[in-house]
Short mmCIF file of C-alpha atoms in Angstrom, two decimals:
data_model
loop_
_atom_site.label_atom_id
_atom_site.label_comp_id
_atom_site.label_asym_id
_atom_site.label_seq_id
_atom_site.Cartn_x
_atom_site.Cartn_y
_atom_site.Cartn_z
CA MET A 4 -188.88 13.27 83.87
CA SER A 5 -187.47 12.86 87.38
CA GLN A 6 -184.73 10.34 88.08
CA LYS A 7 -185.97 7.96 90.75
CA ILE A 8 -183.70 5.95 93.00
CA ASN A 9 -183.64 2.26 92.14
CA ARG A 10 -182.54 -0.26 94.78
CA ARG A 11 -182.87 -3.29 92.50
CA LYS A 12 -180.72 -1.73 89.79
CA PHE A 13 -178.00 -0.92 92.33
CA LEU A 14 -177.98 -4.45 93.74
CA GLN A 15 -177.89 -6.00 90.29
CA THR A 16 -174.98 -3.77 89.28
CA SER A 17 -173.06 -4.61 92.47
CA ALA A 18 -173.60 -8.32 91.95
CA ALA A 19 -172.38 -8.09 88.37
CA LEU A 20 -169.23 -6.26 89.42
CA ALA A 21 -168.53 -8.81 92.14
CA ALA A 22 -168.98 -11.70 89.70
CA ALA A 23 -166.64 -10.05 87.21
CA SER A 24 -163.67 -9.88 89.55
CA VAL A 25 -161.09 -12.60 88.82
CA ALA A 26 -158.41 -13.94 91.12
CA ALA A 27 -155.03 -15.01 89.75
CA PRO A 28 -152.71 -16.75 92.17
CA GLY A 29 -149.07 -15.76 92.56
CA SER A 30 -146.41 -15.53 95.22
CA HIS A 31 -143.04 -14.07 96.03
CA ALA A 32 -140.82 -15.09 98.93
CA SER A 33 -138.14 -12.98 100.55
CA GLU A 34 -135.95 -13.15 103.61
CA MET A 35 -138.33 -10.89 105.50
CA ASP A 36 -141.61 -12.18 104.08
CA GLN A 37 -141.69 -15.96 104.10
CA ALA A 38 -145.43 -16.54 103.69
CA ILE A 39 -146.71 -13.84 101.35
CA LYS A 40 -149.60 -14.98 99.15
CA ALA A 41 -150.88 -13.10 96.11
CA PRO A 42 -153.81 -10.76 96.71
CA ALA A 43 -157.19 -12.13 95.67
CA ILE A 44 -157.51 -9.55 92.87
CA GLY A 45 -154.54 -11.10 91.13
CA SER A 46 -151.41 -9.16 90.14
CA ASN A 47 -147.69 -9.02 90.72
CA LEU A 48 -148.26 -6.81 93.75
CA SER A 49 -147.26 -9.65 96.05
CA SER A 50 -143.65 -8.55 95.55
CA PRO A 51 -142.40 -6.90 98.75
CA ALA A 52 -142.60 -3.13 98.94
CA SER A 53 -139.29 -1.29 98.80
CA LEU A 54 -138.61 -0.86 102.51
CA PRO A 55 -135.50 -1.08 104.68
CA VAL A 56 -135.00 -4.31 106.60
CA LYS A 57 -137.00 -3.93 109.78
CA LYS A 58 -135.03 -3.63 113.01
CA GLY A 59 -137.90 -4.01 115.46
CA PRO A 60 -141.64 -4.74 115.58
CA ARG A 61 -143.22 -3.34 112.43
CA VAL A 62 -146.46 -1.38 112.73
CA VAL A 63 -148.20 -0.56 109.45
CA ILE A 64 -150.81 2.20 109.58
CA VAL A 65 -153.41 2.55 106.83
CA GLY A 66 -154.70 6.12 106.58
CA ALA A 67 -152.78 9.33 107.24
CA GLY A 68 -155.52 11.45 108.73
CA TRP A 69 -155.52 12.86 112.25
CA SER A 70 -155.53 9.38 113.77
CA GLY A 71 -152.89 7.78 111.54
CA LEU A 72 -150.50 10.73 111.71
CA THR A 73 -150.72 10.89 115.49
CA MET A 74 -150.36 7.12 115.79
CA ALA A 75 -147.20 7.07 113.67
CA LYS A 76 -145.55 9.88 115.62
CA TYR A 77 -146.32 8.56 119.08
CA LEU A 78 -145.44 4.94 118.32
CA LYS A 79 -141.94 6.17 117.51
CA LYS A 80 -141.97 8.45 120.52
CA PHE A 81 -143.00 5.67 122.92
CA ALA A 82 -140.86 2.96 121.28
CA SER A 83 -137.99 4.23 119.14
CA ASP A 84 -137.08 0.64 118.24
CA PHE A 85 -140.41 0.14 116.45
CA ASP A 86 -140.45 0.14 112.65
CA VAL A 87 -143.42 2.35 111.70
CA VAL A 88 -144.83 2.60 108.18
CA LEU A 89 -147.67 5.04 107.43
CA LEU A 90 -149.44 4.85 104.09
CA ASP A 91 -152.13 6.88 102.37
CA LYS A 92 -153.35 7.16 98.80
CA ARG A 93 -153.10 10.96 99.05
CA GLU A 94 -149.77 12.70 98.55
CA GLN A 95 -150.43 15.63 100.86
CA PHE A 96 -152.60 16.39 103.86
CA VAL A 97 -155.47 18.89 103.75
CA SER A 98 -157.34 19.16 107.03
CA CYS A 99 -161.11 18.65 107.26
CA PRO A 100 -161.23 20.36 110.70
CA ILE A 101 -161.08 24.15 110.21
CA SER A 102 -162.08 23.77 106.53
CA ASN A 103 -165.33 25.67 107.21
CA ALA A 104 -163.19 28.65 108.24
CA TRP A 105 -161.30 28.32 104.95
CA ILE A 106 -164.58 28.21 103.00
CA ALA A 107 -165.45 31.56 104.61
CA ASN A 108 -161.97 33.05 103.90
CA GLN A 109 -160.93 33.19 107.57
CA VAL A 110 -157.75 31.17 106.94
CA ASN A 111 -155.79 30.45 103.77
CA LEU A 112 -155.37 27.03 102.17
CA GLU A 113 -151.75 26.85 103.28
CA PHE A 114 -152.97 26.79 106.89
CA LEU A 115 -154.77 23.49 106.20
CA THR A 116 -152.18 21.89 103.92
CA HIS A 117 -149.13 19.98 105.15
CA SER A 118 -146.50 17.58 103.87
CA TYR A 119 -146.53 13.88 104.69
CA VAL A 120 -142.83 13.79 103.82
CA ASP A 121 -142.13 16.47 106.45
CA ALA A 122 -144.17 14.56 109.04
CA ALA A 123 -142.26 11.32 108.41
CA LYS A 124 -138.86 13.02 108.34
CA ASN A 125 -139.50 15.06 111.50
CA ASN A 126 -140.92 12.14 113.48
CA GLY A 127 -138.72 9.27 112.34
CA TYR A 128 -141.09 6.94 110.50
CA ILE A 129 -141.64 5.93 106.86
CA PHE A 130 -144.43 7.36 104.69
CA ILE A 131 -145.56 5.65 101.49
CA SER A 132 -148.08 7.13 99.07
CA ALA A 133 -150.00 3.95 98.26
CA THR A 134 -153.42 2.33 98.35
CA ALA A 135 -154.11 -0.75 100.50
CA ILE A 136 -155.73 -3.36 98.25
CA ASP A 137 -155.79 -6.66 100.15
CA LEU A 138 -155.03 -8.19 103.52
CA ASP A 139 -153.79 -11.61 104.60
CA ARG A 140 -154.28 -11.68 108.36
CA ALA A 141 -153.05 -15.25 108.71
CA GLY A 142 -149.79 -14.30 107.01
CA LYS A 143 -149.71 -10.82 108.59
CA THR A 144 -149.29 -9.20 105.19
CA LEU A 145 -150.83 -6.07 103.72
CA TYR A 146 -150.91 -5.76 99.93
CA THR A 147 -150.60 -2.28 98.49
CA THR A 148 -150.09 -0.63 95.11
CA GLU A 149 -146.42 -0.31 96.09
CA GLY A 150 -146.06 -3.98 97.00
CA ALA A 151 -146.62 -6.31 99.95
CA ILE A 152 -145.72 -5.28 103.49
CA ALA A 153 -145.32 -7.80 106.30
CA TYR A 154 -146.40 -6.46 109.69
CA ASP A 155 -146.33 -7.33 113.35
CA TYR A 156 -149.18 -4.93 114.06
CA LEU A 157 -151.64 -3.33 111.65
CA VAL A 158 -153.62 -0.18 112.41
CA MET A 159 -156.59 0.60 110.18
CA ALA A 160 -157.35 4.33 110.31
CA PRO A 161 -158.92 4.83 106.87
CA GLY A 162 -161.65 7.32 107.84
CA ILE A 163 -165.18 7.31 106.44
CA ASP A 164 -167.18 6.70 103.31
CA TYR A 165 -170.62 8.05 102.50
CA ASP A 166 -173.63 5.76 102.75
CA TYR A 167 -176.08 7.14 100.21
CA ALA A 168 -178.18 3.98 100.48
CA ARG A 169 -179.39 5.14 103.90
CA ILE A 170 -181.18 8.06 102.23
CA GLY A 171 -182.61 5.80 99.55
CA VAL A 172 -179.98 6.34 96.86
CA GLU A 173 -179.35 2.86 95.48
CA ASP A 174 -178.63 3.71 91.83
CA PRO A 175 -174.87 4.24 91.23
CA GLU A 176 -175.61 6.77 88.51
CA VAL A 177 -177.66 8.90 90.90
CA GLU A 178 -174.98 8.60 93.58
CA GLN A 179 -172.28 9.79 91.21
CA GLN A 180 -174.41 12.75 90.16
CA LEU A 181 -174.85 13.69 93.81
CA ARG A 182 -171.12 13.34 94.52
CA MET A 183 -170.23 15.53 91.55
CA HIS A 184 -172.90 18.23 91.72
CA TYR A 185 -173.82 18.33 95.42
CA PRO A 186 -170.72 17.09 97.31
CA ALA A 187 -170.87 16.64 101.08
CA GLY A 188 -167.43 18.06 101.79
CA PHE A 189 -166.36 15.72 104.59
CA ASN A 190 -164.19 13.19 102.79
CA SER A 191 -161.79 15.00 100.47
CA ALA A 192 -160.19 18.37 99.89
CA SER A 193 -161.64 18.44 96.37
CA GLU A 194 -165.16 18.31 97.80
CA VAL A 195 -164.45 21.23 100.15
CA MET A 196 -162.97 23.26 97.28
CA ALA A 197 -166.05 22.57 95.16
CA ILE A 198 -168.31 23.75 98.00
CA LYS A 199 -166.28 26.93 98.46
CA HIS A 200 -166.60 27.71 94.75
CA LYS A 201 -170.32 26.86 94.90
CA ILE A 202 -170.96 29.33 97.74
CA GLU A 203 -168.78 32.04 96.18
CA ASN A 204 -170.75 31.79 92.94
CA PHE A 205 -174.24 31.42 94.44
CA ASN A 206 -176.23 34.42 93.28
CA GLY A 207 -179.69 33.81 94.67
CA GLY A 208 -182.50 31.36 95.26
CA THR A 209 -182.38 28.44 97.68
CA LEU A 210 -179.11 26.81 98.70
CA LEU A 211 -180.00 23.50 100.34
CA MET A 212 -177.76 22.00 103.03
CA THR A 213 -178.40 18.79 104.96
CA VAL A 214 -177.48 17.24 108.31
CA PRO A 215 -177.32 13.43 108.42
CA THR A 216 -178.48 11.08 111.14
CA GLY A 217 -176.25 8.66 113.04
CA ASN A 218 -172.71 9.36 114.20
CA TYR A 219 -171.23 11.50 111.48
CA ARG A 220 -168.09 13.58 110.95
CA CYS A 221 -168.12 16.17 112.77
CA MET A 222 -171.29 16.69 114.84
CA ALA A 223 -171.33 20.51 114.85
CA ALA A 224 -169.84 21.06 111.40
CA PRO A 225 -173.02 21.12 109.23
CA TYR A 226 -174.52 23.86 111.42
CA GLU A 227 -171.24 25.77 111.41
CA ARG A 228 -171.02 25.50 107.63
CA ALA A 229 -174.51 26.98 107.30
CA CYS A 230 -173.37 29.94 109.40
CA MET A 231 -170.21 30.43 107.38
CA ALA A 232 -172.11 30.25 104.08
CA ALA A 233 -174.74 32.66 105.40
CA ALA A 234 -172.01 35.09 106.48
CA MET A 235 -170.59 35.02 102.95
CA MET A 236 -174.01 35.59 101.39
CA LYS A 237 -174.65 38.47 103.78
CA GLN A 238 -171.29 40.02 102.96
CA ARG A 239 -171.95 39.79 99.22
CA GLY A 240 -175.55 41.01 99.51
CA VAL A 241 -176.94 37.84 97.89
CA LYS A 242 -180.74 37.71 97.83
CA GLY A 243 -181.35 34.12 98.75
CA LYS A 244 -181.70 31.67 101.59
CA ILE A 245 -180.03 28.61 103.04
CA LEU A 246 -182.46 25.80 103.71
CA LEU A 247 -180.87 23.59 106.37
CA LEU A 248 -182.65 20.22 106.47
CA ASP A 249 -181.76 18.24 109.58
CA GLY A 250 -182.57 14.54 109.67
CA ASN A 251 -182.48 14.72 113.47
CA ASN A 252 -185.25 16.05 115.70
CA ASP A 253 -183.06 18.91 116.95
CA ILE A 254 -179.63 20.49 116.52
CA ARG A 255 -177.25 17.77 117.69
CA ILE A 256 -174.76 19.84 119.69
CA LYS A 257 -174.38 23.46 120.85
CA SER A 258 -178.07 23.71 120.03
CA GLU A 259 -178.81 26.86 122.03
CA GLY A 260 -175.85 28.69 120.53
CA PHE A 261 -176.57 27.72 116.93
CA ARG A 262 -180.27 28.46 117.29
CA ARG A 263 -179.42 31.91 118.65
CA ALA A 264 -176.92 32.54 115.82
CA PHE A 265 -179.54 31.57 113.24
CA SER A 266 -182.04 34.06 114.70
CA GLU A 267 -179.68 36.93 115.63
CA TYR A 268 -177.39 37.02 112.61
CA TYR A 269 -179.06 35.07 109.83
CA ALA A 270 -182.83 35.21 110.40
CA ASP A 271 -183.37 36.43 106.83
CA ILE A 272 -181.00 33.82 105.35
CA ILE A 273 -181.07 30.50 107.28
CA GLU A 274 -184.29 28.50 107.38
CA TYR A 275 -183.82 25.53 109.70
CA GLU A 276 -186.06 22.44 109.48
CA SER A 277 -185.67 19.54 111.94
CA SER A 278 -186.94 15.96 111.55
CA ALA A 279 -186.36 16.28 107.80
CA GLY A 280 -184.76 12.96 106.92
CA ILE A 281 -184.36 12.47 103.18
CA THR A 282 -186.46 9.72 101.58
CA ASP A 283 -185.95 10.50 97.89
CA ILE A 284 -184.02 12.86 95.64
CA LEU A 285 -185.43 14.00 92.30
CA LEU A 286 -182.36 15.30 90.54
CA GLU A 287 -183.94 16.64 87.38
CA ASP A 288 -186.58 18.48 89.40
CA HIS A 289 -184.09 19.89 91.95
CA GLU A 290 -186.29 18.48 94.68
CA ILE A 291 -185.72 16.62 97.92
CA GLU A 292 -188.47 14.50 99.41
CA THR A 293 -188.74 13.91 103.16
CA GLU A 294 -191.24 11.96 105.22
CA PHE A 295 -193.34 15.08 105.80
CA ASP A 296 -192.69 17.46 102.91
CA ASN A 297 -190.92 18.14 99.62
CA TYR A 298 -188.37 20.94 99.14
CA GLN A 299 -187.18 22.68 95.98
CA PHE A 300 -183.64 23.99 95.67
CA ASP A 301 -181.46 25.87 93.21
CA ASP A 302 -178.18 24.44 94.45
CA ALA A 303 -177.25 22.07 97.25
CA VAL A 304 -174.64 20.61 99.59
CA ILE A 305 -175.98 17.16 100.47
CA TYR A 306 -174.33 15.37 103.39
CA PRO A 307 -175.54 11.75 103.49
CA PRO A 308 -175.14 9.43 106.49
CA ILE A 309 -171.66 7.99 106.80
CA ARG A 310 -170.17 4.55 107.29
CA ALA A 311 -166.72 3.25 108.05
CA SER A 312 -164.37 3.22 105.08
CA ARG A 313 -165.19 0.48 102.58
CA VAL A 314 -161.67 -0.87 102.89
CA LEU A 315 -162.77 -2.49 106.18
CA GLU A 316 -165.53 -4.35 104.37
CA ASN A 317 -163.21 -5.24 101.48
CA PHE A 318 -160.75 -6.75 103.94
CA GLY A 319 -163.46 -8.71 105.80
CA LEU A 320 -163.11 -6.60 108.95
CA ALA A 321 -166.54 -4.91 109.02
CA ASP A 322 -169.13 -6.19 111.46
CA PRO A 323 -172.26 -7.18 109.46
CA ALA A 324 -174.41 -6.18 112.43
CA SER A 325 -173.01 -2.65 112.51
CA PRO A 326 -175.33 -0.02 110.94
CA GLN A 327 -172.27 1.99 109.93
CA LYS A 328 -170.20 -1.02 108.77
CA GLU A 329 -167.64 -0.56 111.55
CA ALA A 330 -165.37 -3.32 112.82
CA ALA A 331 -166.11 -5.34 115.94
CA ILE A 332 -163.27 -4.25 118.21
CA ASP A 333 -162.47 -4.34 121.89
CA PRO A 334 -163.97 -1.02 123.10
CA TYR A 335 -161.07 -0.39 125.48
CA LYS A 336 -158.08 -1.75 123.52
CA TYR A 337 -159.24 -1.06 119.92
CA HIS A 338 -158.03 -4.37 118.48
CA LEU A 339 -160.29 -6.78 116.58
CA LEU A 340 -162.09 -9.13 118.93
CA ASP A 341 -160.39 -12.09 117.24
CA ASP A 342 -157.00 -10.52 116.48
CA GLU A 343 -154.83 -8.60 118.93
CA HIS A 344 -152.49 -7.59 116.11
CA VAL A 345 -155.04 -5.59 114.07
CA TYR A 346 -156.42 -2.31 115.44
CA VAL A 347 -159.07 0.11 114.16
CA THR A 348 -158.91 3.77 115.16
CA GLY A 349 -160.26 7.17 114.17
CA ASP A 350 -163.55 7.59 112.36
CA SER A 351 -163.83 3.89 111.43
CA ARG A 352 -163.78 2.63 115.02
CA SER A 353 -167.06 1.43 116.52
CA GLN A 354 -167.22 3.35 119.80
CA PRO A 355 -169.75 6.22 119.64
CA PHE A 356 -167.15 8.88 120.39
CA SER A 357 -167.24 12.09 118.37
CA LYS A 358 -165.72 11.76 114.91
CA SER A 359 -163.62 14.88 115.36
CA GLY A 360 -159.95 15.64 114.80
CA ASN A 361 -159.15 16.15 118.46
CA THR A 362 -160.91 12.91 119.42
CA ALA A 363 -158.91 10.97 116.81
CA HIS A 364 -155.68 12.65 117.91
CA SER A 365 -156.12 11.94 121.63
CA GLU A 366 -157.26 8.34 121.21
CA ALA A 367 -154.38 7.61 118.81
CA LYS A 368 -151.89 8.54 121.52
CA TYR A 369 -153.59 6.08 123.86
CA VAL A 370 -153.75 3.25 121.29
CA ALA A 371 -150.07 3.78 120.49
CA GLU A 372 -149.40 3.08 124.19
CA VAL A 373 -151.64 0.01 124.03
CA ILE A 374 -149.71 -1.44 121.08
CA VAL A 375 -146.33 -0.78 122.66
CA ALA A 376 -147.53 -2.35 125.93
CA HIS A 377 -148.85 -5.42 124.08
CA ALA A 378 -145.53 -5.91 122.29
CA ARG A 379 -143.77 -5.81 125.67
CA GLY A 380 -146.24 -8.09 127.41
CA GLU A 381 -147.63 -5.26 129.56
CA GLU A 382 -151.05 -3.72 130.23
CA ILE A 383 -152.16 -0.12 130.57
CA ALA A 384 -155.38 1.29 132.01
CA TRP A 385 -158.08 2.61 129.67
CA ARG A 386 -158.03 6.35 129.11
CA SER A 387 -160.89 8.34 127.62
CA PRO A 388 -160.30 10.27 124.42
CA GLN A 389 -160.84 14.02 124.57
CA THR A 390 -163.21 15.84 122.25
CA MET A 391 -162.43 19.52 121.68
CA CYS A 392 -164.39 21.38 119.05
CA PHE A 393 -164.60 25.04 118.00
CA SER A 394 -167.50 26.16 115.80
CA GLY A 395 -167.52 29.47 113.96
CA VAL A 396 -170.80 31.39 113.74
CA LYS A 397 -169.64 34.85 112.53
CA THR A 398 -166.79 36.09 110.35
CA ASP A 399 -164.46 39.08 109.98
CA PRO A 400 -163.41 38.63 112.72
CA LEU A 401 -164.09 34.94 113.25
CA GLU A 402 -166.26 34.33 116.33
CA SER A 403 -166.72 30.81 117.66
CA MET A 404 -168.29 28.59 120.32
CA SER A 405 -166.54 25.61 121.89
CA ILE A 406 -166.94 22.33 123.72
CA ILE A 407 -164.50 20.11 125.60
CA ALA A 408 -165.67 16.66 126.72
CA PHE A 409 -164.49 13.23 127.78
CA TYR A 410 -166.31 9.88 127.92
CA LYS A 411 -167.25 7.20 130.44
CA PHE A 412 -169.00 3.85 130.20
CA ASP A 413 -172.60 4.03 131.37
CA GLU A 414 -173.26 0.71 133.13
CA HIS A 415 -177.02 1.23 133.03
CA GLU A 416 -177.18 1.96 129.29
CA LYS A 417 -174.24 -0.36 128.50
CA SER A 418 -172.77 2.31 126.27
CA PHE A 419 -170.32 5.20 126.35
CA ALA A 420 -171.63 8.64 127.27
CA PHE A 421 -170.24 12.16 127.63
CA ASP A 422 -168.32 12.93 130.81
CA ARG A 423 -166.78 16.16 132.21
CA VAL A 424 -168.37 18.39 129.58
CA HIS A 425 -167.40 22.05 129.35
CA LEU A 426 -169.73 23.78 126.88
CA MET A 427 -169.30 27.41 125.86
CA GLU A 428 -172.24 28.49 123.67
CA LYS A 429 -171.53 32.19 123.92
CA TRP A 430 -169.41 32.92 120.88
CA SER A 431 -166.57 35.43 120.87
CA GLU A 432 -163.61 36.61 118.85
CA ARG A 433 -161.37 35.24 121.61
CA SER A 434 -162.85 31.78 121.10
CA GLY A 435 -162.45 32.16 117.35
CA GLN A 436 -158.74 32.87 117.78
CA ALA A 437 -158.47 30.01 120.30
CA GLY A 438 -159.87 27.62 117.69
CA LEU A 439 -157.25 28.66 115.15
CA ALA A 440 -154.51 28.40 117.78
CA TRP A 441 -155.77 24.92 118.67
CA ALA A 442 -155.58 23.83 115.03
CA GLU A 443 -152.10 25.32 114.63
CA GLY A 444 -150.97 23.41 117.71
CA MET A 445 -152.42 20.14 116.38
CA PHE A 446 -150.71 20.58 113.01
CA ARG A 447 -147.43 21.39 114.75
CA ASP A 448 -147.74 18.25 116.86
CA MET A 449 -148.57 15.93 113.94
CA PHE A 450 -146.10 17.35 111.41
CA TYR A 451 -143.34 19.44 112.90
CA SER A 452 -142.36 18.56 116.45
#
């Protein structure tokens, strides 16, 4: 019997969980934190976190991905008197960019993995391994599993969450089965490791991969991953195929190059289907249903649409009108429309810029300048983030394509659009090495210099 997706069951479960949460008031005053209230969940976590007495404006950054790491470094670089605290629930950094190359054994895991302690020590800020659990904007206090932290400025850079509901998955049990057995691989190192093991142990049949709709992390990556998986299957002589179901009506970026790679290198392995948005998933039958057809699979990597991290919604920062649950922020300054002391950057921000590592890195430098200028009563001109992306299509040696682009505001469309685009769809070993050198330079900048 197939396991159907049940919206009503999901909503009932969510409502029950919400009703079960209990608030217990409490407070703790200190010299530095005069107005700390207990978090709504109720605990003794209102006690101040163990931090040195601040000596200047304190900026607390939630999320130590490409955006948060860059933000912490450059805040200290632009204003050495600032007190910068970076926190993340993870204890070490494993990069999502370049992970497809690791899946295909073109780099080792050490290349992707770096120490938050090293980053903080080398760049002069404080790192805390903690989870943000509540926010009091009126009292400018963030509550974490390590205690309460008073801030002058707060930067939310928590990344993404998956939105399985947008492909019809409303039953939490079904969602958890998908997360465990068919992980997307764009939100944790464990997911990427599971996918690598999945591909290494795939011995035939149909390996299903999907491409979501909307603005997802990272636009070219699902197509690149299909190429890397196909290269591994070809190398191992696996008799099987990769069925790449794209919810969009065409390849989203580098379309000519990917289409050519599919036909020239992997014609007998990759079967690409566009306009194949998922409408139902029948887990027990190993079947995906789309608007036009049903597809059987032996194993799968299912990448659902994404949304901004749920912590934004939990803290009351998400815009209800946003399809991806992003915050309503000033598109040029990145702060909340009603709070110039709370900023949202990286993959959770609302501008339609690419959700790539380089984009997050470049915009974080700019927003660090914005925050420093605000603290000093100054203004700076808007500067476009830069998107730079390398996509591997062939391995041993790694051969890649690339794109570099900026953004401008289109007055006619009233939206941001690409500007100054340099697209290289002819892949080469030189571009493959350039992509690895780019990543090495980014890691050096965020962690070691």
